[in-house]
PDB file of N, CA and C in Angstrom:
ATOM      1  N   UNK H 719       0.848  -1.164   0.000  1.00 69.00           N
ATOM      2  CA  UNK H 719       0.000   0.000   0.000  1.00 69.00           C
ATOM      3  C   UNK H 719       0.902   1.238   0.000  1.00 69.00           C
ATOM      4  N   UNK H 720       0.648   2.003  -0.774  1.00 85.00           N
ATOM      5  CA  UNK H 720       1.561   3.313  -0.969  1.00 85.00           C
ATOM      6  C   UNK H 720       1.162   4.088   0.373  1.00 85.00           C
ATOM      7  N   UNK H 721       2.076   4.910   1.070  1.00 86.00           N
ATOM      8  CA  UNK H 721       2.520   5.295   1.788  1.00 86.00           C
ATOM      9  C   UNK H 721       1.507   6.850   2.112  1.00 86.00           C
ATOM     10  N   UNK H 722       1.361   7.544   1.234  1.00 90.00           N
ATOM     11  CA  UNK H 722       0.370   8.439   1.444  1.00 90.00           C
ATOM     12  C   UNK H 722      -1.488   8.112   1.705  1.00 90.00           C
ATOM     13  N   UNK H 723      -1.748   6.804   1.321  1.00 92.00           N
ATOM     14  CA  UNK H 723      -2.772   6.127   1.430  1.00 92.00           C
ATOM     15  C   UNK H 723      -3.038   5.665   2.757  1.00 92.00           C
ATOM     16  N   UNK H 724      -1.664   5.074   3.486  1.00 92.00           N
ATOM     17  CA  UNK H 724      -1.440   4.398   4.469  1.00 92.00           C
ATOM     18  C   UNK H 724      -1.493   5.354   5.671  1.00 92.00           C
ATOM     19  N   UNK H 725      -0.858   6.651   5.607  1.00 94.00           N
ATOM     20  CA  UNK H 725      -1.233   7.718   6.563  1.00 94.00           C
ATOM     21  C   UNK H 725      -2.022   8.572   6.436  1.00 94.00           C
ATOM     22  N   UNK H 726      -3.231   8.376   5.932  1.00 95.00           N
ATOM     23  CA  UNK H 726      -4.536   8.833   5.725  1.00 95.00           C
ATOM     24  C   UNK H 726      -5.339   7.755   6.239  1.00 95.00           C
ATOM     25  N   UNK H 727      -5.056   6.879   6.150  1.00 95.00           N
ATOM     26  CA  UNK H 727      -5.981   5.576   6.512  1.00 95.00           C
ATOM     27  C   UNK H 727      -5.419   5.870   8.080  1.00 95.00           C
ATOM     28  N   UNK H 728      -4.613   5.474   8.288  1.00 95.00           N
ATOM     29  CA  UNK H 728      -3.830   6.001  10.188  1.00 95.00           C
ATOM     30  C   UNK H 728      -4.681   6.740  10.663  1.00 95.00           C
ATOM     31  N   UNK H 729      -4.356   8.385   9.533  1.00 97.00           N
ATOM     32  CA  UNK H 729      -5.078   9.702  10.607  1.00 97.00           C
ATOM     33  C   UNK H 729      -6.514   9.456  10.408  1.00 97.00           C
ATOM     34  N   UNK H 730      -7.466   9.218   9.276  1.00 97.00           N
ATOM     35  CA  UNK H 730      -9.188   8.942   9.604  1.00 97.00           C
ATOM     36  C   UNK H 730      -8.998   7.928  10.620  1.00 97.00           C
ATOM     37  N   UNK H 731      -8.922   6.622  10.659  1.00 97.00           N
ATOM     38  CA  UNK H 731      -9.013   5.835  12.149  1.00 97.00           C
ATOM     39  C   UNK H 731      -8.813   6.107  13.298  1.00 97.00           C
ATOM     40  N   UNK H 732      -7.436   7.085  13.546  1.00 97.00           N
ATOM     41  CA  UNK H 732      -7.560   7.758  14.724  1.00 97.00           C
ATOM     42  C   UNK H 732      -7.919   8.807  15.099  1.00 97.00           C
ATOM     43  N   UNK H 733      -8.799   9.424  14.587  1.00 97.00           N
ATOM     44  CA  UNK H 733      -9.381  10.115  14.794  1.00 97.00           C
ATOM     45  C   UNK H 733     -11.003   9.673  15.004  1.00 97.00           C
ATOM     46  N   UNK H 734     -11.328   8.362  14.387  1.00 97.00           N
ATOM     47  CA  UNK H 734     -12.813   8.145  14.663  1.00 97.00           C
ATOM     48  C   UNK H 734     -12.606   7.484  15.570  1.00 97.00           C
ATOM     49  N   UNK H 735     -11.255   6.810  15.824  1.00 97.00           N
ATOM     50  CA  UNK H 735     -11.611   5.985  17.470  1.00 97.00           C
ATOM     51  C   UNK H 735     -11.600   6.823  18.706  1.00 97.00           C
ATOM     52  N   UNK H 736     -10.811   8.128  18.730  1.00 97.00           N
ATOM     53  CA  UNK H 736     -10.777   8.777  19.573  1.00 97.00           C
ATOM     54  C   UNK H 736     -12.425   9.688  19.536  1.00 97.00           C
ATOM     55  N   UNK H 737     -13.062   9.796  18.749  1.00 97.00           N
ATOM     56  CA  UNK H 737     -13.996  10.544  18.630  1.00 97.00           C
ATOM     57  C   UNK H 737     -15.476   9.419  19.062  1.00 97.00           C
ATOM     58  N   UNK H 738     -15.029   8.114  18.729  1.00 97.00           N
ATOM     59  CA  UNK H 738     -16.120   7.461  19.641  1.00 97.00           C
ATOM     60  C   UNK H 738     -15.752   6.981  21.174  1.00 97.00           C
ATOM     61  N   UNK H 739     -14.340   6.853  21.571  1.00 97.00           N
ATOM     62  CA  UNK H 739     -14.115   6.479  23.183  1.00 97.00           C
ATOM     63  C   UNK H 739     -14.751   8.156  23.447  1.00 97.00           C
ATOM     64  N   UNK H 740     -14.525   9.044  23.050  1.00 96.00           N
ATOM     65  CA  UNK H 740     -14.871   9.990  23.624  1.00 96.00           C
ATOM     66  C   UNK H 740     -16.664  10.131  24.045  1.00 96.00           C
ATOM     67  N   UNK H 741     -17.453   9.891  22.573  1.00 96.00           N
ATOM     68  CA  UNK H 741     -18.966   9.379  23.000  1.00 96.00           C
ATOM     69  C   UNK H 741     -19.325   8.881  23.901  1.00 96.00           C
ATOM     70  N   UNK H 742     -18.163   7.175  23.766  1.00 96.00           N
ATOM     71  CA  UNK H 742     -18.835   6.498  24.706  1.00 96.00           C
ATOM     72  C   UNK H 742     -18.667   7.181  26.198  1.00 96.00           C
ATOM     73  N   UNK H 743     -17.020   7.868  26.530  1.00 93.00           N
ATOM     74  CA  UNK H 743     -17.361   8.580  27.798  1.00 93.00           C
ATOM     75  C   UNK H 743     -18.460   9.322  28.625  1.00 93.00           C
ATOM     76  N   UNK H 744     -18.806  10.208  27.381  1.00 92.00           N
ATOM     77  CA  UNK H 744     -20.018  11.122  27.636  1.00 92.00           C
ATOM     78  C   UNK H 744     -20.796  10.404  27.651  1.00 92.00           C
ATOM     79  N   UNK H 745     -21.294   9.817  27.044  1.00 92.00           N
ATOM     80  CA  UNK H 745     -22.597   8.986  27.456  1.00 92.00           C
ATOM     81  C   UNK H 745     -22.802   8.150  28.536  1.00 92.00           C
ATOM     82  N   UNK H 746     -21.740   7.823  29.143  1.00 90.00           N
ATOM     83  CA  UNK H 746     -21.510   7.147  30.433  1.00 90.00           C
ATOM     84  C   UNK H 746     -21.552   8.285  31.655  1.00 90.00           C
ATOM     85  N   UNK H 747     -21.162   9.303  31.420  1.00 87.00           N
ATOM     86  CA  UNK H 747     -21.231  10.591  32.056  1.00 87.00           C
ATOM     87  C   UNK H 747     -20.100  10.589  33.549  1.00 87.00           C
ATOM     88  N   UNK H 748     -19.036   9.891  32.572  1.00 90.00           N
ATOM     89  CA  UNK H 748     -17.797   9.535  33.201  1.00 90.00           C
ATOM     90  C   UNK H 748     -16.790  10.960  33.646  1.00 90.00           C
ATOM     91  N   UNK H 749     -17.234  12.051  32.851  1.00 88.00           N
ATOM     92  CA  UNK H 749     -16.825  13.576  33.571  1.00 88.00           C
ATOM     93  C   UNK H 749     -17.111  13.753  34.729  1.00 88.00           C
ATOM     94  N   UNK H 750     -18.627  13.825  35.332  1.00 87.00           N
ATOM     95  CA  UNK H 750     -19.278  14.244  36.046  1.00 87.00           C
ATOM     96  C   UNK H 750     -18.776  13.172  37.396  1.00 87.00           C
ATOM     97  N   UNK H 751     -18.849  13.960  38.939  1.00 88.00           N
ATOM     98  CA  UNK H 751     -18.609  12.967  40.223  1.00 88.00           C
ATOM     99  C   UNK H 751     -20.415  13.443  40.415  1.00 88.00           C
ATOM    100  N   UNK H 752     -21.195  14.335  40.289  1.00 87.00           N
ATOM    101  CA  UNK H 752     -22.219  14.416  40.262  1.00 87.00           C
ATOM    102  C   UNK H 752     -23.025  15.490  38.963  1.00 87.00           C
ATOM    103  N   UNK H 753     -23.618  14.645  38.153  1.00 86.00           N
ATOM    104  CA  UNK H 753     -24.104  15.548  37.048  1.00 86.00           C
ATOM    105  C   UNK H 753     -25.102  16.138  37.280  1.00 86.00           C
ATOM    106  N   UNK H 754     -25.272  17.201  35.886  1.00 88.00           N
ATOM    107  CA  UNK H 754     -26.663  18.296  36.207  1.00 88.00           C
ATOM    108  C   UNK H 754     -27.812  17.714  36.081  1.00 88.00           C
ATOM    109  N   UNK H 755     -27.908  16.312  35.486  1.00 89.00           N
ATOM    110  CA  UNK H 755     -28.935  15.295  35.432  1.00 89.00           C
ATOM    111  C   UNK H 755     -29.105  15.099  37.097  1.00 89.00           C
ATOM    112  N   UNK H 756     -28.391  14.399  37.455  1.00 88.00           N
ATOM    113  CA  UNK H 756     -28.342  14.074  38.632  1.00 88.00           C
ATOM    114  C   UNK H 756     -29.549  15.112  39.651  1.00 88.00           C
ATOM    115  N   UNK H 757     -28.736  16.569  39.734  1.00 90.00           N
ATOM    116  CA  UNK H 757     -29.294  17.370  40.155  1.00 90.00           C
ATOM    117  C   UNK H 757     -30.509  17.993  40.172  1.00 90.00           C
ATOM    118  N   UNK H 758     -30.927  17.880  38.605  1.00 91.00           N
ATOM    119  CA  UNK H 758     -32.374  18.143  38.086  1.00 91.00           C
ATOM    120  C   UNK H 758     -33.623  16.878  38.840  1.00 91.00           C
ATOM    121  N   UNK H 759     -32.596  15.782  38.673  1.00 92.00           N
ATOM    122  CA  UNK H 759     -33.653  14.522  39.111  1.00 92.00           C
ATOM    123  C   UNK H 759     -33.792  14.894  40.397  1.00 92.00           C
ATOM    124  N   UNK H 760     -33.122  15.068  41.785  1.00 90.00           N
ATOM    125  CA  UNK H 760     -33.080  15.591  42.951  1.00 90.00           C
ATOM    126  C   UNK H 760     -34.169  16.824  43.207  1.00 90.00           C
ATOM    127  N   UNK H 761     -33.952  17.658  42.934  1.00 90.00           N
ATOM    128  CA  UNK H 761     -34.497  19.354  42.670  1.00 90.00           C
ATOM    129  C   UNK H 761     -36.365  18.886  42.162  1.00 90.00           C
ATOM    130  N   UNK H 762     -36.139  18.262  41.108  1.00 92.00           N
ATOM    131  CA  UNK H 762     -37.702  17.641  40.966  1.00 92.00           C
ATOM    132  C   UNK H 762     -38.347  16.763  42.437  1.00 92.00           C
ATOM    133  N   UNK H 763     -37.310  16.277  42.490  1.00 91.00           N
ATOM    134  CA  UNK H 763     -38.355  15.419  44.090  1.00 91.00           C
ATOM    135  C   UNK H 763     -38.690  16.289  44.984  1.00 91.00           C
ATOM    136  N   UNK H 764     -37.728  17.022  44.785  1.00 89.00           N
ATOM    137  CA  UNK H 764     -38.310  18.302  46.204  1.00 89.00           C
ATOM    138  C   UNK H 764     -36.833  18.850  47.086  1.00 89.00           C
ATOM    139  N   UNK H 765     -36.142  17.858  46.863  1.00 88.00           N
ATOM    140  CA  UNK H 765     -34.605  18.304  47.415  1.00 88.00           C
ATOM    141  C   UNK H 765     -33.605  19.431  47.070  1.00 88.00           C
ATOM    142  N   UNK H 766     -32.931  20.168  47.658  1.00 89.00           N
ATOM    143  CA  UNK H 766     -32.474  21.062  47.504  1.00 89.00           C
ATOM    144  C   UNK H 766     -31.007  20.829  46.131  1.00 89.00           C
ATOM    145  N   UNK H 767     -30.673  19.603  46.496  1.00 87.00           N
ATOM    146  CA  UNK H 767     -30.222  19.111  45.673  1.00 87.00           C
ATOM    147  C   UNK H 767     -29.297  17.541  45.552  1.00 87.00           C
ATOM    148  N   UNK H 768     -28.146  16.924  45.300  1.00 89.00           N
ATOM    149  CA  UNK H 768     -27.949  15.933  45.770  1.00 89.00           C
ATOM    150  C   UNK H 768     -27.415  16.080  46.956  1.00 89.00           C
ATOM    151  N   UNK H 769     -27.853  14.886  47.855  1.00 86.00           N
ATOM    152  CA  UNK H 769     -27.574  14.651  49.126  1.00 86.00           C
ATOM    153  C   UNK H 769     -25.984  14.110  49.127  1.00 86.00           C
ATOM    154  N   UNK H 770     -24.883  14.744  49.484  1.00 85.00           N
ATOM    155  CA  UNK H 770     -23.513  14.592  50.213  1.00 85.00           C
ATOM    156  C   UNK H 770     -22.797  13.671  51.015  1.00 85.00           C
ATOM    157  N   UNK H 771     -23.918  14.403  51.823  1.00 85.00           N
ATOM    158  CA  UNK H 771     -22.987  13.552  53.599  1.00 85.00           C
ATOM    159  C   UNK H 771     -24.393  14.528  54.198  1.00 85.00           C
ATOM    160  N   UNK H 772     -24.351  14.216  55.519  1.00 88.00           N
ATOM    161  CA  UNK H 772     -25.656  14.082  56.278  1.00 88.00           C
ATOM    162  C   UNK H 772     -26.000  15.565  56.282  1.00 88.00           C
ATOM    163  N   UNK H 773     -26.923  16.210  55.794  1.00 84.00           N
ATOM    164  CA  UNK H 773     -27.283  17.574  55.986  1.00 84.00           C
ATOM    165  C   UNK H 773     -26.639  18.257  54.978  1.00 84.00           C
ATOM    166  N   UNK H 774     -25.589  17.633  53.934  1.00 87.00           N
ATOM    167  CA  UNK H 774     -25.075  18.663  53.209  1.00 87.00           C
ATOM    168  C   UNK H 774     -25.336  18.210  51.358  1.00 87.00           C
ATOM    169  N   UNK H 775     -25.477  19.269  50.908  1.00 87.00           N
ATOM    170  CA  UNK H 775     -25.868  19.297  49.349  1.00 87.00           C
ATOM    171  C   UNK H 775     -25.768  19.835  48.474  1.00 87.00           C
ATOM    172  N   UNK H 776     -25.557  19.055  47.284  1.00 88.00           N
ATOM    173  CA  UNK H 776     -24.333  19.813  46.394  1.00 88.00           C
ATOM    174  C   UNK H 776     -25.453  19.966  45.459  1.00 88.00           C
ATOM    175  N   UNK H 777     -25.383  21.773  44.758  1.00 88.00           N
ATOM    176  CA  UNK H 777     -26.224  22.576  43.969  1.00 88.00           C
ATOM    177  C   UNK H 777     -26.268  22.691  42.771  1.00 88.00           C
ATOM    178  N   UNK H 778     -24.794  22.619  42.488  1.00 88.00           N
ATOM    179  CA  UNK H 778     -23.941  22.711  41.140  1.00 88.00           C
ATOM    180  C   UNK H 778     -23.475  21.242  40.852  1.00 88.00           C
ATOM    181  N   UNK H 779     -23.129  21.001  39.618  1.00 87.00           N
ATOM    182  CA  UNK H 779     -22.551  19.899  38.774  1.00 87.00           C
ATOM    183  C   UNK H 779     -21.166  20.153  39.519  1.00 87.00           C
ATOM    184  N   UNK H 780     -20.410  18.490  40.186  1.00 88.00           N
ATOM    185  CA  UNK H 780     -19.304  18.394  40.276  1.00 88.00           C
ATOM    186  C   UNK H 780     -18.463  17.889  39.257  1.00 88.00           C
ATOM    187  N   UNK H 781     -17.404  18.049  39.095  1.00 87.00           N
ATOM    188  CA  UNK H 781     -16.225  17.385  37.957  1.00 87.00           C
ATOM    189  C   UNK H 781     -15.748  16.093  38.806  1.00 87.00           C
ATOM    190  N   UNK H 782     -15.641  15.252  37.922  1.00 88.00           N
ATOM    191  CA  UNK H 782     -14.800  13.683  38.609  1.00 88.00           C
ATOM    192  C   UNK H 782     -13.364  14.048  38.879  1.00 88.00           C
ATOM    193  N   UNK H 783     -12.702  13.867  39.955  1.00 89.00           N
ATOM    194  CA  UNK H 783     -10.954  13.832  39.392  1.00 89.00           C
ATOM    195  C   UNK H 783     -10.630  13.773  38.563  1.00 89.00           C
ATOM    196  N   UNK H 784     -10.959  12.672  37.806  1.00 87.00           N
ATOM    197  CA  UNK H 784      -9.796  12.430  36.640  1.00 87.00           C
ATOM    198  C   UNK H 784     -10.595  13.172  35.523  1.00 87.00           C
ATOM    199  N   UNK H 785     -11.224  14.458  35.033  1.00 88.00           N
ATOM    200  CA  UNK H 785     -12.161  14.608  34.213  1.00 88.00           C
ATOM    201  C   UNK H 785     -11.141  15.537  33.463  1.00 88.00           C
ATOM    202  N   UNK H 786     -10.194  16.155  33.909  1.00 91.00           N
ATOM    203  CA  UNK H 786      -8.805  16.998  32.861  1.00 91.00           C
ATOM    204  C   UNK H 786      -7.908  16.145  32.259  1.00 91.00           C
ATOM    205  N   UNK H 787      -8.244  15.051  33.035  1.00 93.00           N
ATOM    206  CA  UNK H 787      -7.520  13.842  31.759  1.00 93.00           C
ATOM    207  C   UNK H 787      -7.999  13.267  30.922  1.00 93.00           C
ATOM    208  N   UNK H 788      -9.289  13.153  30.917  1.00 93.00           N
ATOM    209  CA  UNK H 788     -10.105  12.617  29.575  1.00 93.00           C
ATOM    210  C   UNK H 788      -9.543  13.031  28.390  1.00 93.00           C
ATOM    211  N   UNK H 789      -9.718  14.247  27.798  1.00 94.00           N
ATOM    212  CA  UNK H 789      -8.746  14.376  26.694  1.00 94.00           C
ATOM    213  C   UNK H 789      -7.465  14.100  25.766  1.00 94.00           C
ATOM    214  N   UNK H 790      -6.436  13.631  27.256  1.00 96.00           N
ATOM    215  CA  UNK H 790      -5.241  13.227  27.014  1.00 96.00           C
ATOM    216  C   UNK H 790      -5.574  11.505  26.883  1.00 96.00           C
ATOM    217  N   UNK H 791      -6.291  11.049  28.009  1.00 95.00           N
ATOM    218  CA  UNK H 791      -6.765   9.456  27.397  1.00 95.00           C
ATOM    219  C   UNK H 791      -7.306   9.273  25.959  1.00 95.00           C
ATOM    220  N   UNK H 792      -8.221  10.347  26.081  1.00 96.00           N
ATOM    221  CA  UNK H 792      -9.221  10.194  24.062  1.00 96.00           C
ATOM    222  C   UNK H 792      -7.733  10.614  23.066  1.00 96.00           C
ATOM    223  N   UNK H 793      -6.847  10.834  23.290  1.00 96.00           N
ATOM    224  CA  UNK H 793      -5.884  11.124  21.864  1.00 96.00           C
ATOM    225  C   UNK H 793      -4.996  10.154  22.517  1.00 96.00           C
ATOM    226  N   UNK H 794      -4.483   9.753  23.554  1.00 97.00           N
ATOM    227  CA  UNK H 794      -3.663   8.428  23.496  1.00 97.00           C
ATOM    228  C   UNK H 794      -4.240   7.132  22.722  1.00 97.00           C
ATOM    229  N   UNK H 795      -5.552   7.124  23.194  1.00 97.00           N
ATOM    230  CA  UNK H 795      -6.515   5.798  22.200  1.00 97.00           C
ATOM    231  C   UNK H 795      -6.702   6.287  20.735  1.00 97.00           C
ATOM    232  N   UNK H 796      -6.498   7.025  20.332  1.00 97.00           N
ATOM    233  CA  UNK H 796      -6.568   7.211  18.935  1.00 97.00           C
ATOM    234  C   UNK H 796      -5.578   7.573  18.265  1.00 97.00           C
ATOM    235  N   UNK H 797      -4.234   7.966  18.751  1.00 97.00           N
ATOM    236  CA  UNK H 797      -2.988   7.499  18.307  1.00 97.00           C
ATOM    237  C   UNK H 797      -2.306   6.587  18.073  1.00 97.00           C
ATOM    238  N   UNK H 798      -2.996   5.570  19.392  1.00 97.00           N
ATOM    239  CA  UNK H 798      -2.496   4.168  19.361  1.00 97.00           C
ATOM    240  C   UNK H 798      -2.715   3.507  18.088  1.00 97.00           C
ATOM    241  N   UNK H 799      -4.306   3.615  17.888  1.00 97.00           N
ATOM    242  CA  UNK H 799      -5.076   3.283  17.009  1.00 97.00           C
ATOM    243  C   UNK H 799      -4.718   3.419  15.451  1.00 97.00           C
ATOM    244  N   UNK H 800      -4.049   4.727  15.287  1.00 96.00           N
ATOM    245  CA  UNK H 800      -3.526   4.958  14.270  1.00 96.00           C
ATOM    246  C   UNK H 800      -2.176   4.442  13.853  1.00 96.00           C
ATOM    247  N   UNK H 801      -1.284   4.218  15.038  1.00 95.00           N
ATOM    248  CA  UNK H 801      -0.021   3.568  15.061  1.00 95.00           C
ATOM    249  C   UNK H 801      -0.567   1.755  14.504  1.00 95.00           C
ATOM    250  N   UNK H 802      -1.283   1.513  14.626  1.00 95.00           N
ATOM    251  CA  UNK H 802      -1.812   0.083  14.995  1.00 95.00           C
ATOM    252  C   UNK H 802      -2.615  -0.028  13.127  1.00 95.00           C
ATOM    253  N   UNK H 803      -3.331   0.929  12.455  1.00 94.00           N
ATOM    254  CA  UNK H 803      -2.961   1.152  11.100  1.00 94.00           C
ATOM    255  C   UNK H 803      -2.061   0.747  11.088  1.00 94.00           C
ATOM    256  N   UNK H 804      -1.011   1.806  10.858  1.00 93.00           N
ATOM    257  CA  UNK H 804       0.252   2.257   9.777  1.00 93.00           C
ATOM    258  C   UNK H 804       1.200   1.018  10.167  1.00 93.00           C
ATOM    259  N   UNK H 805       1.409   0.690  11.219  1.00 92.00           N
ATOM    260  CA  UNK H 805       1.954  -0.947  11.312  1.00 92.00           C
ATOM    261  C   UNK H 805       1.558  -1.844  10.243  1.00 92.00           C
ATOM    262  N   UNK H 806       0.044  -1.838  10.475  1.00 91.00           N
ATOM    263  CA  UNK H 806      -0.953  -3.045   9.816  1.00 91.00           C
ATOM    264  C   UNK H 806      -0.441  -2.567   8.267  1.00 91.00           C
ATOM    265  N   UNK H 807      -0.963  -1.347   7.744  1.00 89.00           N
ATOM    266  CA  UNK H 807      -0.980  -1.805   6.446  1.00 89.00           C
ATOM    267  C   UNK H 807       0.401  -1.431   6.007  1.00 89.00           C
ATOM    268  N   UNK H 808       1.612  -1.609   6.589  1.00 86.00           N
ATOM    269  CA  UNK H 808       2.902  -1.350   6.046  1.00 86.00           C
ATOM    270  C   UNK H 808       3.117  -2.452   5.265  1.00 86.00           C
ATOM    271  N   UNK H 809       4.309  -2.586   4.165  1.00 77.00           N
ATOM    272  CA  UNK H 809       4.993  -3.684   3.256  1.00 77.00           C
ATOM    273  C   UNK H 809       5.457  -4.664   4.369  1.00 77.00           C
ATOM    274  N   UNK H 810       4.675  -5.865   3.880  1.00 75.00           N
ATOM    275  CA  UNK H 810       5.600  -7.176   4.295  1.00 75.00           C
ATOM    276  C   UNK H 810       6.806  -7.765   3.627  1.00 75.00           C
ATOM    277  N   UNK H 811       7.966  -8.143   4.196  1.00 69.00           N
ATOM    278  CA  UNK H 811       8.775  -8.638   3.557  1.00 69.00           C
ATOM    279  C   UNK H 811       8.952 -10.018   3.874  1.00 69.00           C
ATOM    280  N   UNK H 812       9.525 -10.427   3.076  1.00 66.00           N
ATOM    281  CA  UNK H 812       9.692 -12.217   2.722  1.00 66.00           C
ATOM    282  C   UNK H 812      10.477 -12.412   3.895  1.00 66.00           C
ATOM    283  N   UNK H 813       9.340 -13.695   4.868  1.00 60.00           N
ATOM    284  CA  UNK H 813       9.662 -14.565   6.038  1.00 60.00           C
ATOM    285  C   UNK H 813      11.038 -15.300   5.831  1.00 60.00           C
ATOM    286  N   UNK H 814      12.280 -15.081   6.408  1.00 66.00           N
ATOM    287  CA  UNK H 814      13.201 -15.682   6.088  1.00 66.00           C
ATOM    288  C   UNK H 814      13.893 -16.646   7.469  1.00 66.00           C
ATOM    289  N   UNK H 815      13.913 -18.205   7.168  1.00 62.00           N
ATOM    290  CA  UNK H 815      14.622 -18.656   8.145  1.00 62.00           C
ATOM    291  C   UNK H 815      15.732 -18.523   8.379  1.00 62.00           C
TER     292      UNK H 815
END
């Protein structure tokens, strides 16, 4: 496979794998230690908002720890991904014993 083909094929793949681990994050709502979903569902029952620790309640959307690293995880998985191309469709050469 010619070589300009081969790193185009790399960069579209890694870029759609990083662009769906990233989906699937969000949709898991793997940012959030408490989301605005969360909060809305709370606030509808009648609560001030999610319940904490005993008497105390959080108003606002919290961030997870690790939620400034998501980004750097979504382009490590889709670099990989692309490395894992350009391996794949490189020239094979003749198996020699």
């Amino acid at each position: 496979m010619r070589t300009p083909v081969r790193v185009s094929a790399a960069i579209a793949v890694g870029i759609a794998v990083a662009l769906a681990v990233m989906a699937h994050d969000r949709q898991r709502g793997i940012e959030w230690a408490i989301s605005p979903e969360q909060i809305a569902d709370a606030q509808g029952a009648g609560k001030p908002g999610v319940e904490t620790g005993p008497g105390q309640f959080a108003r606002l959307p919290v961030a997870s720890e690790g939620a400034d690293l998501l980004p750097v995880k979504w382009g490590l998985i889709g670099l990989f991904a692309a490395c894992v191309v350009l391996v794949g469709t490189g020239h094979r050469g003749r198996l020699r014993l």
